[in-house]
Coordinates of C-alpha atoms in Angstrom, one line a residue:
Chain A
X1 CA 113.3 114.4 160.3
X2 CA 110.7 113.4 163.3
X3 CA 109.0 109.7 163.1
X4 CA 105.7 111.5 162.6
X5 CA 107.6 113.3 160.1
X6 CA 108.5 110.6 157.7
X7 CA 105.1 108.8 157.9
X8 CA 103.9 111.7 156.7
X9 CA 105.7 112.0 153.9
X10 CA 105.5 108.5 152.8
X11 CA 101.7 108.5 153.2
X12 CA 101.7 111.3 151.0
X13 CA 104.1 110.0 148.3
X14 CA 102.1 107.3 148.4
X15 CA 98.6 109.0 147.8
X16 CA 100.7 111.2 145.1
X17 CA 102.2 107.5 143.2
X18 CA 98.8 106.3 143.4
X19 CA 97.3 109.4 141.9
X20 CA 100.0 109.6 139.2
X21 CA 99.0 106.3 138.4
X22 CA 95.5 107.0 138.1
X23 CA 95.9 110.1 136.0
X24 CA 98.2 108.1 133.7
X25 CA 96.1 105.5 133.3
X26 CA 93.1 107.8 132.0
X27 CA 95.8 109.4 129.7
X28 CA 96.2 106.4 127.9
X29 CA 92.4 105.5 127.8
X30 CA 92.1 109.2 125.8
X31 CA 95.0 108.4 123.5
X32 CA 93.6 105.0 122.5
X33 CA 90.0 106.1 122.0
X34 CA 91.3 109.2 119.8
X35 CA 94.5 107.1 118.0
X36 CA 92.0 103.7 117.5
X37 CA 88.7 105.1 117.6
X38 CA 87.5 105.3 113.3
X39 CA 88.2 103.0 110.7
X40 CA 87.2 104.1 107.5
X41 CA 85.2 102.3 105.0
X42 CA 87.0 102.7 101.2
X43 CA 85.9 102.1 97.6
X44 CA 87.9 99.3 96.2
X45 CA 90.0 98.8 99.5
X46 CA 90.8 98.9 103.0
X47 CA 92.2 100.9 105.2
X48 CA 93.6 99.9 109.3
X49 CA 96.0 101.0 111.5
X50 CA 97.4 99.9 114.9
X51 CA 100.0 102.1 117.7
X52 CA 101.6 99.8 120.1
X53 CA 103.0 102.6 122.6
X54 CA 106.4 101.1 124.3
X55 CA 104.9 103.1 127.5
X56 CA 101.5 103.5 129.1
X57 CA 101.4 106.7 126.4
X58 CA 103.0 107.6 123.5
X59 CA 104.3 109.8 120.8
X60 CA 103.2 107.8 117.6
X61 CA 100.0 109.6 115.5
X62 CA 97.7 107.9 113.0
X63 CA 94.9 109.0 111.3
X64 CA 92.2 109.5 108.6
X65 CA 90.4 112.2 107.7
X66 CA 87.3 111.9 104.9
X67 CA 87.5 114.7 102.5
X68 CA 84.4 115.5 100.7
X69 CA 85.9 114.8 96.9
X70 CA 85.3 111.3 98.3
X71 CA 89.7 111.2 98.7
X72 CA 90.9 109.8 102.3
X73 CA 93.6 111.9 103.8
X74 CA 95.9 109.4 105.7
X75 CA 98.3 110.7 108.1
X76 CA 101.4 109.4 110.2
X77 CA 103.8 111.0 112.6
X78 CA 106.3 110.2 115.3
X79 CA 106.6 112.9 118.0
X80 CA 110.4 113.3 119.5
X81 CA 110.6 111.2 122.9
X82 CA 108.2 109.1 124.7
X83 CA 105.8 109.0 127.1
X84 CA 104.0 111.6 128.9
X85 CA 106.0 114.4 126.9
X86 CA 105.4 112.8 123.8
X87 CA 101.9 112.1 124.1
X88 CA 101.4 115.4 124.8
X89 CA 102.8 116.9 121.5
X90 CA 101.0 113.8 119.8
X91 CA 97.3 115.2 121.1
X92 CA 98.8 119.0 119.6
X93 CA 99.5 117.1 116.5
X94 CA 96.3 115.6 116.2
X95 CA 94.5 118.8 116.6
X96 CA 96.9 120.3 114.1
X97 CA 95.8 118.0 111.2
X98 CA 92.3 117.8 111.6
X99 CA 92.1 121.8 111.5
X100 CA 94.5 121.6 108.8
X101 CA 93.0 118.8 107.0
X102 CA 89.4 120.7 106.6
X103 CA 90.9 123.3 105.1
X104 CA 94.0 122.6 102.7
X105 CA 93.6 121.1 99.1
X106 CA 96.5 118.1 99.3
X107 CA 98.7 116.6 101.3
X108 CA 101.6 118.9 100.8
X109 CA 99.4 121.8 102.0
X110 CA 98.4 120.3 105.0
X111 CA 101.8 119.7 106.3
X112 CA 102.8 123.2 105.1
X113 CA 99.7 124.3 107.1
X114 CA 100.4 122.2 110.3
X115 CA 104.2 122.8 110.6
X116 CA 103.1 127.1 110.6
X117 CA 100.6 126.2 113.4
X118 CA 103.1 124.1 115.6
X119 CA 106.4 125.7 114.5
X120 CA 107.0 128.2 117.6
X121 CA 105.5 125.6 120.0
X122 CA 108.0 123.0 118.7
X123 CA 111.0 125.3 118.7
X124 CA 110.4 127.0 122.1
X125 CA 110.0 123.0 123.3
X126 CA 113.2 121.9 121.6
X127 CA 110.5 118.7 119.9
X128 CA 109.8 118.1 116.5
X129 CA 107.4 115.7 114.9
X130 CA 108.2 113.6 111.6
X131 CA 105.4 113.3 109.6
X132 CA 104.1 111.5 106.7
X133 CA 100.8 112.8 104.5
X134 CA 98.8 111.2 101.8
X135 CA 95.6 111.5 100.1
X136 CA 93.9 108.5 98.3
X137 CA 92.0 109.2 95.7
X138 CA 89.1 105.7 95.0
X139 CA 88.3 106.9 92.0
X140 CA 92.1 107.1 90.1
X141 CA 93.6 104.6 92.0
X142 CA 96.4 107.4 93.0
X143 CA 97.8 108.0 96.3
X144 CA 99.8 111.8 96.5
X145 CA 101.6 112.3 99.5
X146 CA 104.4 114.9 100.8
X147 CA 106.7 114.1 103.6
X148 CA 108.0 116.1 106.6
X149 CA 110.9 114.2 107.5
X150 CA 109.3 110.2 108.1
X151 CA 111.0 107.1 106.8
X152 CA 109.4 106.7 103.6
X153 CA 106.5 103.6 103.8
X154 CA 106.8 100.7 101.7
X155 CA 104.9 99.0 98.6
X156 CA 104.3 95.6 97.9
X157 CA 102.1 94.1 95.2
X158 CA 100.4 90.5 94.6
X159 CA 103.7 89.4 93.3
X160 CA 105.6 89.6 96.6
X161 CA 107.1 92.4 94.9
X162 CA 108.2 95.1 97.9
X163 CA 110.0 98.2 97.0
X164 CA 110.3 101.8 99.2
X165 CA 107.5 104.7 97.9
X166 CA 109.7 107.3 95.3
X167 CA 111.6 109.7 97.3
X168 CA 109.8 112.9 98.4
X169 CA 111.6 115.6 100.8
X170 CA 110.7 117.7 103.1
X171 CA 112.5 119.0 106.8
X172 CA 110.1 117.4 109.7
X173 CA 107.5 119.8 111.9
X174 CA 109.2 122.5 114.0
X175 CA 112.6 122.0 111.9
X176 CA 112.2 125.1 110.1
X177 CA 109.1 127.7 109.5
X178 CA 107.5 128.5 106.4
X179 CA 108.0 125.2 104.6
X180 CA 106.7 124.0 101.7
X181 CA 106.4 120.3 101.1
X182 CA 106.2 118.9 97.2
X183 CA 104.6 116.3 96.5
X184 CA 104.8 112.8 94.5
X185 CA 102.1 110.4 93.2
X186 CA 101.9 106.5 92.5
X187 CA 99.5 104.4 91.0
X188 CA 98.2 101.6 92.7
X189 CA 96.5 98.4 91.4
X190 CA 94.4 95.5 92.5
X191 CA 96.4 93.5 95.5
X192 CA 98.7 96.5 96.2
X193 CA 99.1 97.3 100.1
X194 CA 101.0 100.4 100.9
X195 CA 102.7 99.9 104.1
X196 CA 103.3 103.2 106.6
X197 CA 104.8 103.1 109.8
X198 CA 107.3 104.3 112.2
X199 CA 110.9 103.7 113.1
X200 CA 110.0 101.9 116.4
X201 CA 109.3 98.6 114.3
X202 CA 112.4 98.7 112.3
X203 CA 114.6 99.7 115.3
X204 CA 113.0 97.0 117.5
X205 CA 116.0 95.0 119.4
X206 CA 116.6 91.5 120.6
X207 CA 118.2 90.8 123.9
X208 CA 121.8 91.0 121.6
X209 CA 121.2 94.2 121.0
X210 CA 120.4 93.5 117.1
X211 CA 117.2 95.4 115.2
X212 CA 114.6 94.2 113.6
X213 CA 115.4 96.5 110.7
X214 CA 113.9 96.9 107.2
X215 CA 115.4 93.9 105.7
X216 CA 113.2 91.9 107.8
X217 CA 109.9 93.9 107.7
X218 CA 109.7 93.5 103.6
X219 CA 110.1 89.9 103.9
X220 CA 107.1 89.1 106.4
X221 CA 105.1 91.8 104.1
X222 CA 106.0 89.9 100.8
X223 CA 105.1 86.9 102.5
X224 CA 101.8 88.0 103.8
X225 CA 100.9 90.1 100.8
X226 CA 97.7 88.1 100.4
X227 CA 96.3 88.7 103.6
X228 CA 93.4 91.4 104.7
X229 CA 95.1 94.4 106.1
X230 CA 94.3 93.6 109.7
X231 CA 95.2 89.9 109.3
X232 CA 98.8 91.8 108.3
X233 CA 98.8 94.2 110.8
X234 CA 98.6 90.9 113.5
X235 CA 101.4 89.0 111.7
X236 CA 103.9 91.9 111.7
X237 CA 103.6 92.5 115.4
X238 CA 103.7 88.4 115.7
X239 CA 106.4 88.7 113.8
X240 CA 108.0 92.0 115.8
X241 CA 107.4 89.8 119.5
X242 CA 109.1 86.9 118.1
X243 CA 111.9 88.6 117.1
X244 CA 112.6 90.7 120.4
X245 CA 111.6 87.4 122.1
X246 CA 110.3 89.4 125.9
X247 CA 112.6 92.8 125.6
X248 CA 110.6 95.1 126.9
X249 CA 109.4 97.8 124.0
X250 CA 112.0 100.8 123.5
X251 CA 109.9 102.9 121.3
X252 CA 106.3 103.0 119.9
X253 CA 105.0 101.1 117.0
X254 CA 102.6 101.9 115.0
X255 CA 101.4 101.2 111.6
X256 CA 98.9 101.9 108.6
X257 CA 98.1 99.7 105.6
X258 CA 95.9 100.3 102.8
X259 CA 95.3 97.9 100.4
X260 CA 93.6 98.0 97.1
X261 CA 90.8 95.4 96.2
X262 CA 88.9 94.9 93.0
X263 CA 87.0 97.2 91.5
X264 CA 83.5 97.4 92.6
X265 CA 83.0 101.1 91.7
X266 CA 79.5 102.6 91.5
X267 CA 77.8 106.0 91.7
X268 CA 78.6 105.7 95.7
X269 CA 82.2 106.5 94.8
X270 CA 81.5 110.0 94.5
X271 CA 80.1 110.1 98.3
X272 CA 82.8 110.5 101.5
X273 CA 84.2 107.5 102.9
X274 CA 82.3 106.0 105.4
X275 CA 83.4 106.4 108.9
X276 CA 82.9 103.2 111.8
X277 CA 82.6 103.8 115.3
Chain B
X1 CA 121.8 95.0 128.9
X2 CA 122.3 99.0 130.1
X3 CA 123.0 101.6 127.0
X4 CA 126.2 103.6 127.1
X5 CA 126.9 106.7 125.8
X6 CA 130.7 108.3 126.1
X7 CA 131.3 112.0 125.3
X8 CA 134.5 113.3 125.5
X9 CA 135.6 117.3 124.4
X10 CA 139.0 118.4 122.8
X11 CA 139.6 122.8 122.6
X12 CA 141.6 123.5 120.3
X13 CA 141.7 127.5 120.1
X14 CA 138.3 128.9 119.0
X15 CA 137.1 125.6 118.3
X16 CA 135.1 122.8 120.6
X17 CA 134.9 119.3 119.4
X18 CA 132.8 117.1 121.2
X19 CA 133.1 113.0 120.5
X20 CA 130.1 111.0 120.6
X21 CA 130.3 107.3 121.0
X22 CA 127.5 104.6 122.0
X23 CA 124.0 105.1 122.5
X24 CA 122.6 108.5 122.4
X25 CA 119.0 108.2 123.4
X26 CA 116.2 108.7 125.3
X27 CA 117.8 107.4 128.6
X28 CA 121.5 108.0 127.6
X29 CA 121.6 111.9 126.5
X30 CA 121.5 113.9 129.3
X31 CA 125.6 113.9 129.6
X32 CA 125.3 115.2 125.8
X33 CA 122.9 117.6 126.2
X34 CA 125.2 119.0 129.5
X35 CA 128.7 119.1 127.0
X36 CA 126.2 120.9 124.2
X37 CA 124.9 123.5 126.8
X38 CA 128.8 124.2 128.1
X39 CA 129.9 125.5 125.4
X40 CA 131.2 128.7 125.9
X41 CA 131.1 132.1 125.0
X42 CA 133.4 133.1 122.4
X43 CA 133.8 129.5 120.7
X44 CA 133.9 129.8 117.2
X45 CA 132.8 126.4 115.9
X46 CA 131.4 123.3 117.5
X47 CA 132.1 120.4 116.3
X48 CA 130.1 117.1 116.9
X49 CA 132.3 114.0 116.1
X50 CA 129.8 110.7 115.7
X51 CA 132.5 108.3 114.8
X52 CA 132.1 105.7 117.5
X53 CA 128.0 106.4 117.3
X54 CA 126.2 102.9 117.7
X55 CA 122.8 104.3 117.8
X56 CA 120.9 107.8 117.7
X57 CA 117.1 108.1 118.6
X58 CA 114.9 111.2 117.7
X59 CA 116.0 112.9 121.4
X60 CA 119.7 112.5 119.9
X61 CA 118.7 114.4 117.1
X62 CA 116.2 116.4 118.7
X63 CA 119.6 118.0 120.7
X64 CA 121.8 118.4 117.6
X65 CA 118.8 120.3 116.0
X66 CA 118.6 122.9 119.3
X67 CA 122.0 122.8 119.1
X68 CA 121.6 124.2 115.4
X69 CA 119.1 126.9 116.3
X70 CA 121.9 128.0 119.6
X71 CA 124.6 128.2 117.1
X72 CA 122.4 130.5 114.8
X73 CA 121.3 132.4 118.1
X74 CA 125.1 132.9 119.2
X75 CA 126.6 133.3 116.1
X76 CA 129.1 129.8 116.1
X77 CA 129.2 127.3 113.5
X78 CA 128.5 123.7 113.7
X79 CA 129.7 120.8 111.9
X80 CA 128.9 117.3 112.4
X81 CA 131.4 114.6 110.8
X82 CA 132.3 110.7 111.2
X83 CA 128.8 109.9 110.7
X84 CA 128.4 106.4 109.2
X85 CA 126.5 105.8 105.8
X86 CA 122.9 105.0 107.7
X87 CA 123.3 107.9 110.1
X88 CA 124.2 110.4 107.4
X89 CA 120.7 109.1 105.6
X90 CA 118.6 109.3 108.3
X91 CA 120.1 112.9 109.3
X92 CA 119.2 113.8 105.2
X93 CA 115.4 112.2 105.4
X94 CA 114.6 114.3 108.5
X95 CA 116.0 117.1 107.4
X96 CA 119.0 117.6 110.2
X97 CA 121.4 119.1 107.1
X98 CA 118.3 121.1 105.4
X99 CA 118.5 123.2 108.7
X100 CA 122.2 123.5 109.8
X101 CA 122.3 124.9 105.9
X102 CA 119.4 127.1 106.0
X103 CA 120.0 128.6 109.1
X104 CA 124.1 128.8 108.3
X105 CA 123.2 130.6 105.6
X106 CA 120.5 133.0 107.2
X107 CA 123.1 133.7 109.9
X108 CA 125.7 134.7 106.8

């Protein structure tokens, strides 16, 4: 290749890197306005959630949906891979549940409903998405969920006590089509926090190649069972940093708490969660 | 620290089975994904061996899963063994056996 030749080509590998950048960069200013953009207001609760991507983007999926029974729908989901790829399916999976979510009666529905609309788009992409769905309900103090294939989140009450949430099965989005997902219920009291969350806190690694792991996570959640959910949220990513003490972030983490408060309940429970900008 | 992954392939008549050892993930799989998609016409039954598996990420089962669905497609069987206790329970919670069974039994 000429001189001329190569500057060429470096000038324009260079415009192209710089452009890539900039297009990446707006990609990840989309997917944290539409992942952290709303946190609901709840009856007798509260509700956060954080996604830490271990790129610029990510494949991690949070989110709530109001339903007009005055229930919140809470969802959570882990695309296959990372970056660019991932965050890609995450934005399909995002649409997926807010269409689904308008128009299926509980949480097992809406999975059923999402994994028909993404099955042949998963399988002819070789992805899948876990996902966990689950509808709070103010009023009875009951949380119903189904579960496409997500670890299963965790419980822990005033008394430190931590425990996983019962056992509910289901094959993860794009596994296989026409699934139906059943569903379980708990009952949740004053001081509970249910804990949801994806596999990139628990398979966090130190520099010796050890994880963060489970063990781990339910002792700095027993510990900070007291806290307000975002004061909890900040302790178990503390807690997360310390732990891989500067390795750089394999996968994405990303959490949702809800936590159950005294009851203050009034003819305003009947009326939808309140939505903040 | 660099992850390693090792693959190595025994035939034995109509049947392929392929060892796994290491790290299969995100940066690791490609030499997985290249032993899955050789598999050749006229093999019988694959065989995925995960006894000297260290770690698996959701691209390492997003392949055994496509894998699954080729099997189905070409008419071979798959069978994964050596998994450890943790492996075998995240393979059940996602649903990895719910679909080798379904679709082994579709293909019946």
């Amino acid at each position: 290749m000429k001189e001329h030749e190569e500057k060429y080509y470096e000038a324009s590998n260079g415009e192209l890197n710089k452009s890539l950048v900039r297009e990446i960069k707006l990609a990840r200013n989309i997917q944290m306005k539409l992942l952290n953009g709303e946190q609901p207001e709840i009856e007798n609760g509260s509700v956060s959630g954080v996604s830490i991507p271990a790129r610029l983007i990510g494949g991690d999926y949070y989110d709530f949906y109001p339903l007009t029974n005055g229930k919140l729908r809470i969802v959570i989901g882990d695309v296959m891979g990372k970056g660019i790829p991932a965050a890609m399916l995450m934005i399909l999976t995002r649409g997926a549940f807010r269409s689904a979510a308008e128009s299926t009666q509980g949480p097992g529905e809406t999975v059923t409903a999402m994994n028909n609309a993404m099955y042949d788009d998963l399988r002819k992409l070789g992805s899948f998405v876990t996902l966990f769905c689950a509808d709070w309900d103010p009023e009875e103090r009951k949380l119903t969920f189904a579960n496409a294939g997500h670890n299963s989140p965790l419980i822990v009450n005033a008394n430190k006590d931590i425990r996983e949430f019962p056992k509910v099965k289901g094959v993860m989005l794009g596994g296989l089509p026409n699934q139906e997902y059943p569903e379980e219920t708990i009952t949740m009291t004053e001081g509970d926090i249910a804990f949801f969350y994806t596999d990139g806190i628990v398979e966090a690694q130190n520099c010796n190649g050890e994880m963060y792991r489970i063990e781990r996570l339910m002792d700095v959640l027993a510990d900070s069972s007291s806290c307000e959910v975002t004061e909890v949220e900040d302790i178990v990513v503390n807690s997360i940093e310390a732990f891989v003490n500067g390795v750089p972030q394999r996968d994405d983490i990303t959490m949702v708490l809800l936590k159950i408060e005294a009851d203050n309940t009034s003819i305003a429970s009947y009326n939808s969660p309140i939505m903040n900008s | 620290m660099e992850d390693m992954i090792n693959i190595e392939t025994k035939k034995e008549g109509n049947t392929c089975t392929i060892f796994v050892s290491g790290v299969v993930d995100y940066s690791t799989m490609d030499p997985f994904i290249k032993e899955i998609r050789a598999v050749e016409r006229g093999t019988a039954e694959v065989i995925v061996n995960f006894k000297g598996l260290e770690f698996i990420d959701s691209t390492g089962i997003g392949a055994i899963i496509n894998l699954a669905h080729e099997a189905n497609d070409k008419q071979f069987a798959v069978k994964l063994e050596g998994m450890s206790e943790e492996t075998n329970e995240l393979f059940d919670m996602i649903g990895v056996f719910q679909i080798m069974q379904t679709l082994q039994s579709e293909g019946q």
